[in-house]
mmCIF file of C-alpha atoms in Angstrom:
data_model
loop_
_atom_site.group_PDB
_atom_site.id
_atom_site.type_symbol
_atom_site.label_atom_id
_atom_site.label_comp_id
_atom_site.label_asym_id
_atom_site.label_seq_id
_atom_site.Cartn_x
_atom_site.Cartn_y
_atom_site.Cartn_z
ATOM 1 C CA UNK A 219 27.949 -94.888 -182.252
ATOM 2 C CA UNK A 220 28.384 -91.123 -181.816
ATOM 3 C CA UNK A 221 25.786 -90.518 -179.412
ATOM 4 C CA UNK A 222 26.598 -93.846 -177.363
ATOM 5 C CA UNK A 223 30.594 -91.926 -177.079
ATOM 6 C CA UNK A 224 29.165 -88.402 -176.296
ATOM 7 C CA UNK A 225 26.665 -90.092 -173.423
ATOM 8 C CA UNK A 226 29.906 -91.589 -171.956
ATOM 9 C CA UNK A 227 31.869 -88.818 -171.898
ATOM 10 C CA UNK A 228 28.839 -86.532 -169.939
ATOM 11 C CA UNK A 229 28.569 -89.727 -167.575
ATOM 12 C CA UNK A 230 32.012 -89.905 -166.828
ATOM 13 C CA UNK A 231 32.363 -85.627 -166.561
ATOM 14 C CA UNK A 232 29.205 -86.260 -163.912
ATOM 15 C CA UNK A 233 31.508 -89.039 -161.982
ATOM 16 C CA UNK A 234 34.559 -86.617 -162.026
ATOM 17 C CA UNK A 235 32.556 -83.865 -160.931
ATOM 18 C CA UNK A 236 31.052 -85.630 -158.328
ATOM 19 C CA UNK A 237 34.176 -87.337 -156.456
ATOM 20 C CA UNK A 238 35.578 -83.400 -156.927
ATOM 21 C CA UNK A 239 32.608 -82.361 -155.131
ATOM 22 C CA UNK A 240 32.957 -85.159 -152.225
ATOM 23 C CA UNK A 241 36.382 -84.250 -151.615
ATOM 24 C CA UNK A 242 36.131 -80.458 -151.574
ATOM 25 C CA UNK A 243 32.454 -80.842 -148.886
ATOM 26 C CA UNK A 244 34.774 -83.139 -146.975
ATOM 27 C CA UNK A 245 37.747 -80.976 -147.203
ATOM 28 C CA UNK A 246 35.859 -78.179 -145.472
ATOM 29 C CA UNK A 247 33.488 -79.844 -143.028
ATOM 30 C CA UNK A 248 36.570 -81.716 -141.722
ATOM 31 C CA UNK A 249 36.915 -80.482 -137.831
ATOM 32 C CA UNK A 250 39.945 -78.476 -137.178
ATOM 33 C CA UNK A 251 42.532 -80.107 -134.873
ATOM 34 C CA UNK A 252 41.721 -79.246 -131.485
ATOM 35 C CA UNK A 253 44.818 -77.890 -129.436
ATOM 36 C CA UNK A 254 46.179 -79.061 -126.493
ATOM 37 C CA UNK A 255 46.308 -76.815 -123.539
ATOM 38 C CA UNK A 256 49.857 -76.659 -123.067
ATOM 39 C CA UNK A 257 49.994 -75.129 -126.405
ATOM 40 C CA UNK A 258 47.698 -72.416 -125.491
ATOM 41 C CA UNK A 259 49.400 -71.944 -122.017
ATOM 42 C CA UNK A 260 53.347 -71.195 -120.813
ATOM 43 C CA UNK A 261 53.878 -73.585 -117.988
ATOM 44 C CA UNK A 262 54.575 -71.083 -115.757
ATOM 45 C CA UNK A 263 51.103 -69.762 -116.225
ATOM 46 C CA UNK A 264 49.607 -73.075 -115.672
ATOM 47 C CA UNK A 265 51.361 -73.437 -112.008
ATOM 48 C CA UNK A 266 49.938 -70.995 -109.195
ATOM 49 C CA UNK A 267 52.657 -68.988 -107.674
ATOM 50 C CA UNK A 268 54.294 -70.323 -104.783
ATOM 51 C CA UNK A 269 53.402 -67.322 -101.615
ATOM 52 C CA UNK A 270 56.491 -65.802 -100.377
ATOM 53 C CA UNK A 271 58.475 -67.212 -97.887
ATOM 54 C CA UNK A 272 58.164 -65.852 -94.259
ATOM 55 C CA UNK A 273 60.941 -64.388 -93.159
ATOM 56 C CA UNK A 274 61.480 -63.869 -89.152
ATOM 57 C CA UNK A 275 63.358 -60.760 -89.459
ATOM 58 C CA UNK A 276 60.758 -59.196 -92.012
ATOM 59 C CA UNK A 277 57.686 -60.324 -89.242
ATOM 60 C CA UNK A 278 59.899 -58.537 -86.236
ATOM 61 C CA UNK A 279 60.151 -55.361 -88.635
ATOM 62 C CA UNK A 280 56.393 -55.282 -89.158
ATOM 63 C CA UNK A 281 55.730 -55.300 -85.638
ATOM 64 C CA UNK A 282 58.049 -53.170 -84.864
ATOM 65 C CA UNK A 283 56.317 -50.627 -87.131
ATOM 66 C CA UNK A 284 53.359 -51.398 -85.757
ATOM 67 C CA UNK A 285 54.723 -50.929 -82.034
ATOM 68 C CA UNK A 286 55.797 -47.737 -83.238
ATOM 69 C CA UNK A 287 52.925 -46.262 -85.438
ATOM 70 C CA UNK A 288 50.781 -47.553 -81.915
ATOM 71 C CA UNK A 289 53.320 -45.351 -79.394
ATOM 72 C CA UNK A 290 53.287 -42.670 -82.272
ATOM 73 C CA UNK A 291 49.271 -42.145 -82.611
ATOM 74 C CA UNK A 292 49.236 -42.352 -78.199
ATOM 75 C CA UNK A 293 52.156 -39.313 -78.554
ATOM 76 C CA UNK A 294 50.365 -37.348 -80.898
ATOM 77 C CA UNK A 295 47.085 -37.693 -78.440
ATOM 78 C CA UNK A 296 49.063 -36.538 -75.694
ATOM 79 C CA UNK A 297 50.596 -34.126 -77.478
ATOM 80 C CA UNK A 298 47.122 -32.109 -78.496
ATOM 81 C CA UNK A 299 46.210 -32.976 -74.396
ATOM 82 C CA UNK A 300 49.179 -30.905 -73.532
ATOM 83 C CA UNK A 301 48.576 -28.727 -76.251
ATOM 84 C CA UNK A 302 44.563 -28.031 -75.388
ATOM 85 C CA UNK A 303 45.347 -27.739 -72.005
ATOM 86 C CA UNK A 304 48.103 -25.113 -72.336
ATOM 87 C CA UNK A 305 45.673 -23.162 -74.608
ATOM 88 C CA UNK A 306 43.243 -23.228 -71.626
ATOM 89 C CA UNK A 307 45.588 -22.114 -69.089
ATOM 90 C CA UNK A 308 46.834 -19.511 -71.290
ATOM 91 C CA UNK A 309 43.205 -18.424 -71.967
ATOM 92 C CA UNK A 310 42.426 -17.614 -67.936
ATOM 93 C CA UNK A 311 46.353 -16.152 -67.843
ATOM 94 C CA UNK A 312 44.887 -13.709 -70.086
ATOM 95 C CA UNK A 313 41.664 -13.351 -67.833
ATOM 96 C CA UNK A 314 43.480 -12.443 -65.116
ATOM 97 C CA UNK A 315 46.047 -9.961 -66.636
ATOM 98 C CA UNK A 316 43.056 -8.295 -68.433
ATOM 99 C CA UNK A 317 41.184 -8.245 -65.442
ATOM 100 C CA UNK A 318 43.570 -7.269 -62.754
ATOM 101 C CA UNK A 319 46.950 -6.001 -64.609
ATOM 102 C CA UNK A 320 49.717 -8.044 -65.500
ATOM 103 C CA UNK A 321 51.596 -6.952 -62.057
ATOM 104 C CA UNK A 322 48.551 -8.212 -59.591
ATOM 105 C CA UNK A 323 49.077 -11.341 -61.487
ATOM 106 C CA UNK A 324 52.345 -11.448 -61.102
ATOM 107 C CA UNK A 325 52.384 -11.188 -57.450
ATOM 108 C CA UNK A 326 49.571 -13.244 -56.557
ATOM 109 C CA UNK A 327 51.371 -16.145 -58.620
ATOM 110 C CA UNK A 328 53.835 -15.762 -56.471
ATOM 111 C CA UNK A 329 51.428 -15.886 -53.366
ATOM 112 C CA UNK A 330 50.472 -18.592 -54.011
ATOM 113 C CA UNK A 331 53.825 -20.537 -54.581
ATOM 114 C CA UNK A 332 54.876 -19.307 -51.685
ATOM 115 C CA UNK A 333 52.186 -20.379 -49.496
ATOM 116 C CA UNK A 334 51.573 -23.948 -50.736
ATOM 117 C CA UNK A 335 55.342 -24.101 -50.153
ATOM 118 C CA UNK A 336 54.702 -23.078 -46.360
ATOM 119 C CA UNK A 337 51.656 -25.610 -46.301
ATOM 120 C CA UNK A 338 53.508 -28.777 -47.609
ATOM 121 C CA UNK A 339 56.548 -28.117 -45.153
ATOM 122 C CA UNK A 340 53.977 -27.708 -42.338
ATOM 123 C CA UNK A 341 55.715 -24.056 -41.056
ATOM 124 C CA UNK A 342 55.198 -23.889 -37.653
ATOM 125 C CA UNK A 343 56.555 -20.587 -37.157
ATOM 126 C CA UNK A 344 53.881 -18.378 -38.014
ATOM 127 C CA UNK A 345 55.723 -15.347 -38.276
ATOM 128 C CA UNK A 346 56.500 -16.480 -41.692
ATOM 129 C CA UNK A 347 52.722 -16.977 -42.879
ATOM 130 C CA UNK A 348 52.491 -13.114 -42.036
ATOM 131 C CA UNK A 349 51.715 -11.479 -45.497
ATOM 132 C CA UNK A 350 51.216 -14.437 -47.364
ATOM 133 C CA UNK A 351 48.462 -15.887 -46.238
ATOM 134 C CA UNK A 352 44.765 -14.451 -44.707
ATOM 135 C CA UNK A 353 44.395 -14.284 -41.217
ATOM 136 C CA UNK A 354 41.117 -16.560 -41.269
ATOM 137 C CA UNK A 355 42.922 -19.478 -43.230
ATOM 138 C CA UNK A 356 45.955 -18.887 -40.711
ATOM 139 C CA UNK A 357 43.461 -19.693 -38.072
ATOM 140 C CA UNK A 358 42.703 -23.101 -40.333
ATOM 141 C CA UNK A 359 46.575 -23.908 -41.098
ATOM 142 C CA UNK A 360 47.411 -23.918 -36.866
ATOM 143 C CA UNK A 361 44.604 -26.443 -36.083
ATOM 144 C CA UNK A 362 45.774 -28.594 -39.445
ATOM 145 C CA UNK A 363 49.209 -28.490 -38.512
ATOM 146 C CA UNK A 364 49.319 -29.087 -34.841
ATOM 147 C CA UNK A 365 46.998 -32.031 -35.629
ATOM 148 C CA UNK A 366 49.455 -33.892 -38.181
ATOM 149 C CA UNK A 367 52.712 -32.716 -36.942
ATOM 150 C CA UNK A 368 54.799 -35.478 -36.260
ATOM 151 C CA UNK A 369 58.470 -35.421 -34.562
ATOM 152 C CA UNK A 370 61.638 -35.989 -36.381
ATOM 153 C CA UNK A 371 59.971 -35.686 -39.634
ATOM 154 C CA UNK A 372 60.990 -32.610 -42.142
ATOM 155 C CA UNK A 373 59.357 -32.278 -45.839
ATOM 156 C CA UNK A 374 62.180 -30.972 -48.520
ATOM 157 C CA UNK A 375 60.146 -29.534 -51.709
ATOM 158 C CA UNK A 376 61.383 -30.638 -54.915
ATOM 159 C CA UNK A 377 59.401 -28.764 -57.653
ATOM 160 C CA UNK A 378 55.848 -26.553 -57.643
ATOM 161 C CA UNK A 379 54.776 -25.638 -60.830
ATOM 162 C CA UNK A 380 51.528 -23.525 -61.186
ATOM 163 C CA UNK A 381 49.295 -22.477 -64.219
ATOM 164 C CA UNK A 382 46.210 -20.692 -64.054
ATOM 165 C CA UNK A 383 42.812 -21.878 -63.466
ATOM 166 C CA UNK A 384 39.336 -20.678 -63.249
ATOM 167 C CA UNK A 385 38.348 -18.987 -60.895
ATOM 168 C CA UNK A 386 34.780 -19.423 -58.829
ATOM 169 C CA UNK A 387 34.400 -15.428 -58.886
ATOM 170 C CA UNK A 388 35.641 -12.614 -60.590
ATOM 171 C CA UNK A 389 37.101 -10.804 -57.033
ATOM 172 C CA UNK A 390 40.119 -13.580 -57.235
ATOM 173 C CA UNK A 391 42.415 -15.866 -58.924
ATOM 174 C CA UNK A 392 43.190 -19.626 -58.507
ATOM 175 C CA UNK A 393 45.996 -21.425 -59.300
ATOM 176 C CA UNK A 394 47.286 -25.032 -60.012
ATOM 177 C CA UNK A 395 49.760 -26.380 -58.830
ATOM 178 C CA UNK A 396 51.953 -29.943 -59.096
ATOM 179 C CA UNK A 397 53.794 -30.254 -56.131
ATOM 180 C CA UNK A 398 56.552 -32.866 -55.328
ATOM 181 C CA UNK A 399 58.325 -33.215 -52.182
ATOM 182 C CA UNK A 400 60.439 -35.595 -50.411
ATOM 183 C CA UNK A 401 59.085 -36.793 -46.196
ATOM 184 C CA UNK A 402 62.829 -37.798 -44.374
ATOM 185 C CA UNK A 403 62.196 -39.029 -41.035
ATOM 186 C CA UNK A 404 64.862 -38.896 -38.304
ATOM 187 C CA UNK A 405 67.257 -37.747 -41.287
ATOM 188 C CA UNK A 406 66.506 -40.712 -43.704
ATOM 189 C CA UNK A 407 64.313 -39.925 -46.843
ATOM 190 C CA UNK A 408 61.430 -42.032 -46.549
ATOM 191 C CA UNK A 409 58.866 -41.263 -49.340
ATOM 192 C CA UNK A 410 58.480 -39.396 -52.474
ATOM 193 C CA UNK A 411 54.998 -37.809 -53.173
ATOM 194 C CA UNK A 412 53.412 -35.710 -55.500
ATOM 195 C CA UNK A 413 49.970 -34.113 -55.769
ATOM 196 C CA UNK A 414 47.457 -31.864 -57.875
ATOM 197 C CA UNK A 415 46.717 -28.099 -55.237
ATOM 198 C CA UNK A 416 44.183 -25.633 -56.110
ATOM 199 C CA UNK A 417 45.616 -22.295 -54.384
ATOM 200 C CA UNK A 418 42.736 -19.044 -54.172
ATOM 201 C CA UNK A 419 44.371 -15.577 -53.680
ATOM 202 C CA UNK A 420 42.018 -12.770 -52.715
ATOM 203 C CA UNK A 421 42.880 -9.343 -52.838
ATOM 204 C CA UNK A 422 42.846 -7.675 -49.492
ATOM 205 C CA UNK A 423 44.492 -4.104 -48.388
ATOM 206 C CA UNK A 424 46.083 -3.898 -51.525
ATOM 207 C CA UNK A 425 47.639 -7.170 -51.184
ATOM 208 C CA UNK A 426 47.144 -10.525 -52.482
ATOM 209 C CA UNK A 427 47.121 -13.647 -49.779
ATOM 210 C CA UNK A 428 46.351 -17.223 -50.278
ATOM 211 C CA UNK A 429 42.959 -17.915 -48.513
ATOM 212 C CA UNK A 430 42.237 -21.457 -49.654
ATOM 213 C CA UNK A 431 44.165 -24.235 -50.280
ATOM 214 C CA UNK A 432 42.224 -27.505 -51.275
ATOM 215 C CA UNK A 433 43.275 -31.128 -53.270
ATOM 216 C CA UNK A 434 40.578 -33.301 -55.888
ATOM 217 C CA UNK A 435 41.686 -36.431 -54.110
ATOM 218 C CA UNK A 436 40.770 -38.025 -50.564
ATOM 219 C CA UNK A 437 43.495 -39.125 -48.423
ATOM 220 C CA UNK A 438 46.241 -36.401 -49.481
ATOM 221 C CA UNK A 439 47.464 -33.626 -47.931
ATOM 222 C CA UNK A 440 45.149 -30.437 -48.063
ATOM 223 C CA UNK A 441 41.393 -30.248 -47.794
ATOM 224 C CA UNK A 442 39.131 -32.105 -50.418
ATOM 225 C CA UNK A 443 37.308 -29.687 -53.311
ATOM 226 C CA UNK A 444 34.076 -29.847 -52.626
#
């Protein structure tokens, strides 16, 4: 009767441990609850930003800007032009001073203003070429002018401006000049023009006379370079 008891009780302490066994296998093989993407994510991360607006007066300013950085970069490149140029000039300025003293370049400077200014008002007193000018380009200047003088028409200078330029030998100095001058025919002003000179002054009898006067472009007062 004993023994028939104590196998119950082991049976029934192998039941109980077994349904605490089920549970506790099942407790932990059980899948976790899976979570729903809205609790993972704000709503405002889910949803793409929205691009900003266009706004007309923001798409004038950025042309604008770029109008102006465009204008900017095309002064700056004219700027080092000038700039390199200027350097030049003053390089063969130096040249010359060195070369012949700052007075000889001084004078013939203002040789040769002084006779482009008698060639672009076509002078045709020649008296006045006396000094400034050689005697063989004189020669030159009378068969130029008589062939384009015209009647009733004067030429009124409005600026000459001359720099320094090389020279094609070391015995004299050329200059460039911008000249701009007003044509008035029978006393009304008619035209405005403007044009690139190369003036050579050689030194003769102590003196320094414009023997050349020539132009880079066809069709303009003066000679061509060749």
């Amino acid at each position: 009767m004993k023994k028939r008891l104590w196998y119950k009780f082991i049976f029934l302490m192998i039941v109980a441990l077994l349904i605490v066994g089920t549970y506790i296998w099942k407790w932990t093989t059980d899948e976790p609850k899976q979570q729903k993407p809205e609790d993972l994510f704000d709503e405002s991360q889910q949803q793409k930003k929205a691009p900003p607006e266009l706004n007309e007066q923001q798409i004038d300013e950025a042309l604008k800007d770029g109008r102006a950085s465009a204008s900017n970069d095309k002064t700056n490149d004219a700027f080092v032009q000038d700039k390199q140029q200027n350097e030049k000039n003053n390089n063969h300025e130096s040249t010359y001073n060195n070369r012949f003293g700052e007075q000889a370049f001084t004078h013939a400077k203002e040789q040769a203003k002084q006779g482009l200014a008698l060639y672009l008002s076509q002078v045709s007193d020649w008296d006045k070429w006396q000094g400034t000018v050689t005697h063989s380009f004189l020669t030159t200047i009378k068969q130029d002018i008589s062939t384009v003088n015209e009647g009733n028409v004067d030429r009124s200078i409005t600026s000459i401006d001359l720099f320094a330029s090389d020279a094609s030998t070391q015995d004299n100095m050329v200059f460039g000049a911008f000249a701009a001058w007003h044509v008035t025919s029978n006393g009304r002003a008619t035209t405005k023009r403007t044009q690139l000179y190369y003036v050579t002054v050689v030194q003769q009898n102590d003196s320094w006379l414009v023997n050349k006067i020539v132009t880079p472009n066809e069709g303009m007062e003066g000679k061509k370079a060749t």
